[in-house]
């Protein structure tokens, strides 16, 4: 179609050029054949008419040629229009067929996807139901096992409580028997229980601490007195029993500087019982103690009566 249009345009341009050239040629001929001076006018006019006739005949020839040319061009244009219409109809038919085919493919794909989704839903439902059932069964088994374990633990706790009660009863019975045995043993001894015998006397070594006055009262309540160490044997015996400072039954509370035992006997200041430079009454020291030395023999010493120490009670058999 584009070629036909181009051909028609070329013919049109060709005809236009032809007419322009023909007009120019006529003008040149007219100028050339104008009558010069001294020539006969009639001959010139006859020649001019012959020339015009020739020119008209030349002009008619292209027109006839163009007529012959235009007739096939019209036929070609008609044929071209028919072909264009058929092409458009074919394109429409092809478009409709493609649309129908795509619609069919999409429908088929949709049906297939729907079927697969339904299958997956069914499988998921079945699998989920089976899984839930398994979990429920497992949970029931675990719950039953836990309940059994709890019951067993409760039984064990009850049994342990019973055993603990029995042990407590047995311990109390043993304590009663031990106390009874102690009483029987003490009945056969010459000194009370927790007292120790030496050289016809009973001695009690305290475990707690008190000041001198309260320690003396404790011994009085036991029908005893704070220990009075008057012999080297007694001093050596007591030294082997203690590991700290202990109150003894001596003081100078009645008369400053006059140290006496609780029975009124005076204490020999020149004996070797006293520590070096003691008693010195440094800071109102009026009560006597047996001072403990880890690596030296224990010695008598004067200290303040308000300090808390352990003490030693003494009484006769």
GROMACS .gro file of C-alpha atoms in nm:
model
  317
    1UNK     CA    1   0.000   0.000   0.000
    2UNK     CA    2   0.285   0.235   0.087
    3UNK     CA    3   0.452   0.152  -0.251
    4UNK     CA    4   0.135   0.235  -0.443
    5UNK     CA    5   0.099   0.566  -0.266
    6UNK     CA    6   0.464   0.645  -0.341
    7UNK     CA    7   0.414   0.559  -0.711
    8UNK     CA    8   0.109   0.785  -0.733
    9UNK     CA    9   0.302   1.067  -0.573
   10UNK     CA   10   0.590   1.019  -0.822
   11UNK     CA   11   0.347   1.029  -1.119
   12UNK     CA   12   0.186   1.345  -0.987
   13UNK     CA   13   0.524   1.512  -0.945
   14UNK     CA   14   0.623   1.392  -1.295
   15UNK     CA   15   0.312   1.540  -1.462
   16UNK     CA   16   0.367   1.872  -1.290
   17UNK     CA   17   0.725   1.889  -1.414
   18UNK     CA   18   0.610   1.797  -1.763
   19UNK     CA   19   0.357   2.083  -1.776
   20UNK     CA   20   0.611   2.329  -1.645
   21UNK     CA   21   0.865   2.222  -1.906
   22UNK     CA   22   0.602   2.240  -2.182
   23UNK     CA   23   0.504   2.594  -2.082
   24UNK     CA   24   0.865   2.705  -2.076
   25UNK     CA   25   0.922   2.549  -2.418
   26UNK     CA   26   0.619   2.729  -2.563
   27UNK     CA   27   0.749   3.058  -2.428
   28UNK     CA   28   1.093   3.003  -2.577
   29UNK     CA   29   0.945   2.904  -2.912
   30UNK     CA   30   0.730   3.212  -2.917
   31UNK     CA   31   1.024   3.434  -2.848
   32UNK     CA   32   1.240   3.253  -3.103
   33UNK     CA   33   0.985   3.263  -3.375
   34UNK     CA   34   0.882   3.622  -3.330
   35UNK     CA   35   0.904   3.793  -3.671
   36UNK     CA   36   1.229   3.976  -3.725
   37UNK     CA   37   1.248   4.296  -3.914
   38UNK     CA   38   1.182   4.256  -4.293
   39UNK     CA   39   1.013   3.912  -4.281
   40UNK     CA   40   0.669   3.845  -4.412
   41UNK     CA   41   0.405   3.844  -4.136
   42UNK     CA   42   0.184   3.583  -4.298
   43UNK     CA   43   0.455   3.325  -4.321
   44UNK     CA   44   0.547   3.383  -3.965
   45UNK     CA   45   0.193   3.343  -3.852
   46UNK     CA   46   0.157   3.018  -4.047
   47UNK     CA   47   0.472   2.884  -3.898
   48UNK     CA   48   0.361   2.984  -3.553
   49UNK     CA   49   0.029   2.802  -3.594
   50UNK     CA   50   0.209   2.488  -3.707
   51UNK     CA   51   0.429   2.505  -3.404
   52UNK     CA   52   0.129   2.544  -3.172
   53UNK     CA   53  -0.040   2.247  -3.332
   54UNK     CA   54   0.270   2.041  -3.274
   55UNK     CA   55   0.286   2.154  -2.915
   56UNK     CA   56  -0.083   2.069  -2.855
   57UNK     CA   57  -0.029   1.724  -2.999
   58UNK     CA   58   0.270   1.673  -2.767
   59UNK     CA   59   0.058   1.786  -2.470
   60UNK     CA   60  -0.218   1.541  -2.557
   61UNK     CA   61   0.020   1.246  -2.556
   62UNK     CA   62   0.112   1.270  -2.180
   63UNK     CA   63  -0.253   1.318  -2.092
   64UNK     CA   64  -0.342   0.999  -2.272
   65UNK     CA   65  -0.054   0.820  -2.100
   66UNK     CA   66  -0.169   0.945  -1.758
   67UNK     CA   67  -0.521   0.825  -1.830
   68UNK     CA   68  -0.389   0.486  -1.909
   69UNK     CA   69  -0.176   0.495  -1.591
   70UNK     CA   70  -0.454   0.615  -1.359
   71UNK     CA   71  -0.686   0.330  -1.452
   72UNK     CA   72  -0.460   0.051  -1.305
   73UNK     CA   73  -0.387   0.270  -1.001
   74UNK     CA   74  -0.757   0.295  -0.920
   75UNK     CA   75  -0.791  -0.080  -0.954
   76UNK     CA   76  -0.489  -0.132  -0.724
   77UNK     CA   77  -0.632   0.104  -0.462
   78UNK     CA   78  -0.958  -0.088  -0.467
   79UNK     CA   79  -0.776  -0.417  -0.428
   80UNK     CA   80  -0.566  -0.267  -0.149
   81UNK     CA   81  -0.877  -0.154   0.043
   82UNK     CA   82  -1.025  -0.503   0.019
   83UNK     CA   83  -0.703  -0.657   0.151
   84UNK     CA   84  -0.691  -0.409   0.441
   85UNK     CA   85  -1.048  -0.492   0.542
   86UNK     CA   86  -0.972  -0.863   0.532
   87UNK     CA   87  -0.662  -0.810   0.746
   88UNK     CA   88  -0.858  -0.617   1.008
   89UNK     CA   89  -1.126  -0.886   1.018
   90UNK     CA   90  -0.854  -1.151   1.052
   91UNK     CA   91  -0.693  -0.960   1.338
   92UNK     CA   92  -1.027  -0.931   1.519
   93UNK     CA   93  -1.090  -1.302   1.474
   94UNK     CA   94  -0.736  -1.381   1.597
   95UNK     CA   95  -0.783  -1.153   1.901
   96UNK     CA   96  -1.115  -1.315   1.988
   97UNK     CA   97  -0.964  -1.663   1.950
   98UNK     CA   98  -0.669  -1.568   2.171
   99UNK     CA   99  -0.903  -1.424   2.435
  100UNK     CA  100  -1.113  -1.739   2.432
  101UNK     CA  101  -0.802  -1.956   2.457
  102UNK     CA  102  -0.663  -1.751   2.749
  103UNK     CA  103  -1.000  -1.761   2.924
  104UNK     CA  104  -1.007  -2.139   2.882
  105UNK     CA  105  -0.651  -2.172   3.014
  106UNK     CA  106  -0.725  -1.947   3.312
  107UNK     CA  107  -1.043  -2.140   3.388
  108UNK     CA  108  -0.853  -2.468   3.371
  109UNK     CA  109  -0.578  -2.329   3.593
  110UNK     CA  110  -0.834  -2.197   3.841
  111UNK     CA  111  -1.010  -2.532   3.857
  112UNK     CA  112  -0.677  -2.710   3.907
  113UNK     CA  113  -0.566  -2.469   4.181
  114UNK     CA  114  -0.904  -2.498   4.353
  115UNK     CA  115  -0.877  -2.877   4.349
  116UNK     CA  116  -0.522  -2.866   4.487
  117UNK     CA  117  -0.624  -2.621   4.761
  118UNK     CA  118  -0.913  -2.844   4.858
  119UNK     CA  119  -0.679  -3.144   4.865
  120UNK     CA  120  -0.432  -2.957   5.083
  121UNK     CA  121  -0.712  -2.849   5.318
  122UNK     CA  122  -0.830  -3.206   5.345
  123UNK     CA  123  -0.477  -3.335   5.414
  124UNK     CA  124  -0.414  -3.059   5.666
  125UNK     CA  125  -0.740  -3.128   5.843
  126UNK     CA  126  -0.674  -3.500   5.858
  127UNK     CA  127  -0.314  -3.453   5.970
  128UNK     CA  128  -0.412  -3.189   6.225
  129UNK     CA  129  -0.686  -3.410   6.367
  130UNK     CA  130  -0.446  -3.703   6.395
  131UNK     CA  131  -0.182  -3.484   6.558
  132UNK     CA  132  -0.433  -3.340   6.804
  133UNK     CA  133  -0.552  -3.690   6.887
  134UNK     CA  134  -0.195  -3.804   6.948
  135UNK     CA  135  -0.125  -3.504   7.168
  136UNK     CA  136  -0.443  -3.562   7.367
  137UNK     CA  137  -0.350  -3.925   7.417
  138UNK     CA  138   0.003  -3.832   7.523
  139UNK     CA  139  -0.131  -3.566   7.757
  140UNK     CA  140  -0.368  -3.813   7.918
  141UNK     CA  141  -0.085  -4.061   7.965
  142UNK     CA  142   0.139  -3.795   8.120
  143UNK     CA  143  -0.142  -3.675   8.343
  144UNK     CA  144  -0.211  -4.028   8.458
  145UNK     CA  145   0.159  -4.085   8.524
  146UNK     CA  146   0.189  -3.758   8.717
  147UNK     CA  147  -0.117  -3.842   8.923
  148UNK     CA  148   0.035  -4.180   9.005
  149UNK     CA  149   0.364  -4.017   9.101
  150UNK     CA  150   0.186  -3.766   9.322
  151UNK     CA  151  -0.001  -4.042   9.499
  152UNK     CA  152   0.323  -4.233   9.551
  153UNK     CA  153   0.491  -3.920   9.687
  154UNK     CA  154   0.201  -3.860   9.923
  155UNK     CA  155   0.235  -4.216  10.048
  156UNK     CA  156   0.610  -4.169  10.094
  157UNK     CA  157   0.555  -3.843  10.281
  158UNK     CA  158   0.299  -4.008  10.506
  159UNK     CA  159   0.538  -4.296  10.569
  160UNK     CA  160   0.823  -4.054  10.646
  161UNK     CA  161   0.603  -3.860  10.885
  162UNK     CA  162   0.516  -4.183  11.064
  163UNK     CA  163   0.883  -4.281  11.083
  164UNK     CA  164   0.975  -3.932  11.205
  165UNK     CA  165   0.714  -3.956  11.477
  166UNK     CA  166   0.847  -4.296  11.576
  167UNK     CA  167   1.204  -4.164  11.582
  168UNK     CA  168   1.099  -3.868  11.796
  169UNK     CA  169   0.931  -4.106  12.038
  170UNK     CA  170   1.239  -4.328  12.045
  171UNK     CA  171   1.464  -4.026  12.109
  172UNK     CA  172   1.247  -3.912  12.397
  173UNK     CA  173   1.251  -4.262  12.542
  174UNK     CA  174   1.630  -4.275  12.509
  175UNK     CA  175   1.666  -3.938  12.678
  176UNK     CA  176   1.447  -4.058  12.962
  177UNK     CA  177   1.653  -4.374  12.997
  178UNK     CA  178   1.980  -4.177  12.990
  179UNK     CA  179   1.853  -3.942  13.259
  180UNK     CA  180   1.746  -4.238  13.467
  181UNK     CA  181   2.085  -4.403  13.420
  182UNK     CA  182   2.261  -4.081  13.519
  183UNK     CA  183   2.057  -4.064  13.834
  184UNK     CA  184   2.140  -4.423  13.919
  185UNK     CA  185   2.510  -4.365  13.850
  186UNK     CA  186   2.513  -4.051  14.061
  187UNK     CA  187   2.355  -4.242  14.346
  188UNK     CA  188   2.662  -4.466  14.356
  189UNK     CA  189   2.906  -4.174  14.343
  190UNK     CA  190   3.015  -3.949  14.626
  191UNK     CA  191   2.992  -3.625  14.413
  192UNK     CA  192   2.687  -3.491  14.224
  193UNK     CA  193   2.664  -3.542  13.849
  194UNK     CA  194   2.874  -3.291  13.651
  195UNK     CA  195   3.106  -3.256  13.953
  196UNK     CA  196   3.453  -3.407  13.980
  197UNK     CA  197   3.614  -3.558  14.288
  198UNK     CA  198   3.969  -3.487  14.405
  199UNK     CA  199   4.131  -3.542  14.744
  200UNK     CA  200   3.806  -3.567  14.942
  201UNK     CA  201   3.644  -3.268  14.769
  202UNK     CA  202   3.400  -3.218  14.479
  203UNK     CA  203   3.477  -2.956  14.213
  204UNK     CA  204   3.244  -2.795  13.957
  205UNK     CA  205   3.392  -2.620  13.652
  206UNK     CA  206   3.140  -2.382  13.492
  207UNK     CA  207   3.077  -2.350  13.120
  208UNK     CA  208   2.928  -2.000  13.134
  209UNK     CA  209   3.068  -1.671  13.264
  210UNK     CA  210   2.957  -1.441  13.548
  211UNK     CA  211   3.102  -1.167  13.766
  212UNK     CA  212   3.262  -1.264  14.100
  213UNK     CA  213   2.955  -1.198  14.318
  214UNK     CA  214   2.711  -1.393  14.097
  215UNK     CA  215   2.954  -1.680  14.069
  216UNK     CA  216   2.979  -1.696  14.449
  217UNK     CA  217   2.597  -1.700  14.476
  218UNK     CA  218   2.574  -1.987  14.226
  219UNK     CA  219   2.811  -2.196  14.438
  220UNK     CA  220   2.616  -2.116  14.757
  221UNK     CA  221   2.298  -2.237  14.588
  222UNK     CA  222   2.477  -2.567  14.520
  223UNK     CA  223   2.575  -2.599  14.888
  224UNK     CA  224   2.931  -2.512  14.788
  225UNK     CA  225   3.171  -2.217  14.780
  226UNK     CA  226   3.407  -2.067  14.526
  227UNK     CA  227   3.714  -2.288  14.522
  228UNK     CA  228   3.987  -2.215  14.781
  229UNK     CA  229   4.325  -2.342  14.663
  230UNK     CA  230   4.551  -2.380  14.966
  231UNK     CA  231   4.785  -2.662  14.863
  232UNK     CA  232   5.016  -2.719  14.571
  233UNK     CA  233   4.834  -3.045  14.492
  234UNK     CA  234   4.500  -2.863  14.459
  235UNK     CA  235   4.662  -2.595  14.244
  236UNK     CA  236   4.820  -2.854  14.016
  237UNK     CA  237   4.489  -3.045  13.987
  238UNK     CA  238   4.291  -2.732  13.890
  239UNK     CA  239   4.562  -2.619  13.646
  240UNK     CA  240   4.510  -2.941  13.450
  241UNK     CA  241   4.134  -2.884  13.417
  242UNK     CA  242   4.104  -2.528  13.285
  243UNK     CA  243   4.195  -2.347  12.962
  244UNK     CA  244   4.092  -1.991  13.058
  245UNK     CA  245   4.075  -1.753  13.357
  246UNK     CA  246   3.850  -1.871  13.645
  247UNK     CA  247   3.718  -1.702  13.960
  248UNK     CA  248   3.839  -1.835  14.297
  249UNK     CA  249   3.707  -1.775  14.649
  250UNK     CA  250   3.949  -1.499  14.765
  251UNK     CA  251   3.923  -1.117  14.792
  252UNK     CA  252   4.027  -0.811  14.994
  253UNK     CA  253   3.678  -0.661  14.997
  254UNK     CA  254   3.669  -0.644  15.378
  255UNK     CA  255   4.007  -0.475  15.417
  256UNK     CA  256   4.209  -0.334  15.131
  257UNK     CA  257   4.529  -0.531  15.089
  258UNK     CA  258   4.425  -0.807  15.331
  259UNK     CA  259   4.355  -1.101  15.100
  260UNK     CA  260   4.151  -1.382  15.251
  261UNK     CA  261   3.977  -1.699  15.142
  262UNK     CA  262   3.601  -1.717  15.186
  263UNK     CA  263   3.645  -1.928  15.503
  264UNK     CA  264   3.847  -1.640  15.657
  265UNK     CA  265   4.194  -1.789  15.619
  266UNK     CA  266   4.458  -1.542  15.506
  267UNK     CA  267   4.645  -1.588  15.180
  268UNK     CA  268   5.022  -1.603  15.207
  269UNK     CA  269   5.142  -1.328  14.978
  270UNK     CA  270   5.493  -1.468  14.982
  271UNK     CA  271   5.392  -1.809  14.847
  272UNK     CA  272   5.456  -1.898  14.484
  273UNK     CA  273   5.084  -1.901  14.406
  274UNK     CA  274   5.075  -1.533  14.301
  275UNK     CA  275   5.185  -1.402  13.965
  276UNK     CA  276   5.482  -1.167  13.953
  277UNK     CA  277   5.409  -0.827  14.114
  278UNK     CA  278   5.060  -0.940  14.213
  279UNK     CA  279   4.835  -0.842  14.379
  280UNK     CA  280   4.888  -0.480  14.275
  281UNK     CA  281   4.534  -0.333  14.314
  282UNK     CA  282   4.559  -0.166  13.974
  283UNK     CA  283   4.225  -0.003  13.902
  284UNK     CA  284   4.031  -0.114  14.211
  285UNK     CA  285   4.108  -0.485  14.178
  286UNK     CA  286   3.956  -0.657  14.483
  287UNK     CA  287   3.872  -1.012  14.367
  288UNK     CA  288   4.105  -1.303  14.294
  289UNK     CA  289   4.124  -1.533  13.994
  290UNK     CA  290   4.341  -1.817  13.869
  291UNK     CA  291   4.508  -1.666  13.562
  292UNK     CA  292   4.554  -1.898  13.266
  293UNK     CA  293   4.888  -1.916  13.084
  294UNK     CA  294   4.927  -2.134  12.779
  295UNK     CA  295   5.297  -2.208  12.831
  296UNK     CA  296   5.348  -2.112  13.198
  297UNK     CA  297   5.198  -2.237  13.524
  298UNK     CA  298   4.870  -2.070  13.616
  299UNK     CA  299   4.901  -1.806  13.889
  300UNK     CA  300   4.679  -1.609  14.127
  301UNK     CA  301   4.591  -1.256  14.012
  302UNK     CA  302   4.376  -0.967  14.140
  303UNK     CA  303   4.119  -0.815  13.900
  304UNK     CA  304   3.801  -0.606  13.911
  305UNK     CA  305   3.507  -0.796  14.060
  306UNK     CA  306   3.271  -0.681  13.782
  307UNK     CA  307   3.442  -0.869  13.497
  308UNK     CA  308   3.275  -1.188  13.375
  309UNK     CA  309   3.480  -1.509  13.396
  310UNK     CA  310   3.415  -1.877  13.436
  311UNK     CA  311   3.430  -2.004  13.794
  312UNK     CA  312   3.507  -2.311  14.007
  313UNK     CA  313   3.283  -2.435  14.290
  314UNK     CA  314   3.411  -2.659  14.569
  315UNK     CA  315   3.250  -2.859  14.848
  316UNK     CA  316   3.339  -3.142  15.080
  317UNK     CA  317   3.220  -3.497  15.028
   0.00000   0.00000   0.00000
